[in-house]
Amino acid sequence: MFYKSFTDQNLAQNAYLVGCQRTGDAVIIDPPREFDHILAIAKEEGLRVTAAADTHIHADYISGARQLAVEHGAKLYLSDEGDKNWKYEYTEGIDVELVKEGATFSVGNIDFEVWHTPGHTPESISFILTDRGGGATGPMGIFTGDFVFVGDVGRPDLLEEAAGIMGTADSGARDMFKSIERFKELPDHLVVWPGHGAGSACGKSLGSVPISTVGYEKQFNWALQFDDEELFVKDLLKEQPEAPVYFAEMKKLNKVGPAVLKHEDIDVLLDTASFEAAMAGDNTLVIDTRAAAVVEKTLVPGSINIPFNKSFTNWAGWLAKYDEQLLLIAEEENHEKVVIALQSIGLDHIVAIVDPIALEGLTLQSYDTLSVEAFMEEMKAANTFVVDVRNDAEWHDGHLEEANHLFLGKLRTTEMPAQKKLLIHCQSGVRSAIAATVLKARGFEDVAQLEGGYNALGI
């Protein structure tokens, strides 16, 4: 058997390539939308990807399953669990086998047993792998998707928090308790291959170690230490991170079927006139992906700055709208990476990429970065409004008495006082830089952020 894992660092998402070296067949478990690198590895190993399997209808990224089926003829194994609201709707015209609890399928001489593991979502399934081609008569491990992570379990509140399906958080938590009780009965030696690692919003305390075992999780995963269902439900639902607003759109797209990408080249704009013409288009959002230290003094009016780093995809999902036409300012080495990152969460309406050279003829803006001393002095003025853009947990751990808690992800639409100087801070200064550009784009003229954030206050 051939095995290799692939992690999208922007999403903390894991995909797995599993191949039978005797027959040359391979499957991708939870395939990402951009999978060419996985196909390349398969080819190097003498394998052909003939199948793909999703553990559930993903909420945090676009699955590559449909693209693999349409573009490469891969057979799909998709969940048929859950009620009518949790059925895949894009199965017509492609090779799909809908699977339920107890079903098995094989890729070459490798067998996969389907387990229904609801909790994170009603249709969630896991795959127990047995390498029959290697002579095994018992399972080696389990692909858990968003069921069991290293050190955590999948959050059950996303359907309620992000998609607005009320009452599902409590019922999902109770389903998770039952699924975990069953998981505890598995042999300790089984390898656990989770769908996400640290950095994902699909849980609250995911570990950064990529794999685990059933036995280790039984001993050390906080969520597997409960015998009382009520206590478990209470603990699982408390202090979950904010559910990104784009998760609802991901659920919808992965259910009805994401668009099949056409791999068309995206225009690169190199002159000011072309950039200005593109900005004049209806419902256009300019996202500047350059470093905050650069954009601070060279801010394009109306643009928002989301630096291209590991947090880029998350904040783009929070701040961009799915009906907006996107113009991306990016250095040449990041052109392809930025597009892939946005398409991974279904932000496909990319008009063009703008090279920074095209900014040279524009009248640009700036915002101020204040030292702790200057920030504290400015706070004393009557015409200031202090904005803390951190998340709920950070706010509750401690905050300035003068601050107003307005989470960054919702700042494009949050009501703000007019005719005030806006003083912004986060924990370290990274998110407040993004927030400053969001507020400048909304037309607020007098905006400043705290250098070093709340950490620099020494409180």
PDB file of N, CA and C in Angstrom, residues 76 102 111 156 182 193 228 275 288 309 423 453 456:
ATOM      1  N   LEU A  76     -16.691   8.465  -7.321  1.00  0.00           N
ATOM      2  CA  LEU A  76     -16.834   9.123  -6.031  1.00  0.00           C
ATOM      3  C   LEU A  76     -17.599   8.244  -5.052  1.00  0.00           C
ATOM      4  N   GLY A 102     -21.877   0.551   7.345  1.00  0.00           N
ATOM      5  CA  GLY A 102     -21.696  -0.869   7.056  1.00  0.00           C
ATOM      6  C   GLY A 102     -21.294  -1.181   5.638  1.00  0.00           C
ATOM      7  N   ASP A 111      -9.300  -2.205   1.329  1.00  0.00           N
ATOM      8  CA  ASP A 111     -10.720  -2.135   1.661  1.00  0.00           C
ATOM      9  C   ASP A 111     -11.006  -0.972   2.603  1.00  0.00           C
ATOM     10  N   PRO A 156     -20.051  20.804  16.790  1.00  0.00           N
ATOM     11  CA  PRO A 156     -21.381  20.493  16.276  1.00  0.00           C
ATOM     12  C   PRO A 156     -22.260  21.722  16.044  1.00  0.00           C
ATOM     13  N   ARG A 182     -18.787   4.933  20.573  1.00  0.00           N
ATOM     14  CA  ARG A 182     -18.499   3.839  19.648  1.00  0.00           C
ATOM     15  C   ARG A 182     -17.019   3.834  19.254  1.00  0.00           C
ATOM     16  N   TRP A 193      -6.358   9.205  11.141  1.00  0.00           N
ATOM     17  CA  TRP A 193      -5.997  10.189  10.115  1.00  0.00           C
ATOM     18  C   TRP A 193      -7.098  11.248  10.081  1.00  0.00           C
ATOM     19  N   ASP A 228     -20.564  11.162  31.166  1.00  0.00           N
ATOM     20  CA  ASP A 228     -21.857  11.811  31.345  1.00  0.00           C
ATOM     21  C   ASP A 228     -22.184  12.653  30.108  1.00  0.00           C
ATOM     22  N   PHE A 275      -6.056  49.426 -14.451  1.00  0.00           N
ATOM     23  CA  PHE A 275      -6.488  49.187 -13.080  1.00  0.00           C
ATOM     24  C   PHE A 275      -7.684  50.069 -12.740  1.00  0.00           C
ATOM     25  N   ASP A 288      -5.827  43.878  -1.488  1.00  0.00           N
ATOM     26  CA  ASP A 288      -4.383  44.082  -1.599  1.00  0.00           C
ATOM     27  C   ASP A 288      -3.696  43.026  -0.734  1.00  0.00           C
ATOM     28  N   ASN A 309      -0.647  35.366   3.748  1.00  0.00           N
ATOM     29  CA  ASN A 309       0.051  34.495   4.684  1.00  0.00           C
ATOM     30  C   ASN A 309      -0.917  33.380   5.066  1.00  0.00           C
ATOM     31  N   LEU A 423      -9.592  54.472  16.823  1.00  0.00           N
ATOM     32  CA  LEU A 423      -8.353  53.885  17.339  1.00  0.00           C
ATOM     33  C   LEU A 423      -8.570  52.379  17.451  1.00  0.00           C
ATOM     34  N   GLY A 453      -0.344  45.878  19.333  1.00  0.00           N
ATOM     35  CA  GLY A 453      -1.630  45.416  19.851  1.00  0.00           C
ATOM     36  C   GLY A 453      -1.723  45.377  21.366  1.00  0.00           C
ATOM     37  N   ALA A 456       1.228  44.724  23.639  1.00  0.00           N
ATOM     38  CA  ALA A 456       2.194  45.783  23.916  1.00  0.00           C
ATOM     39  C   ALA A 456       1.798  46.627  25.113  1.00  0.00           C
TER      40      ALA A 456
END
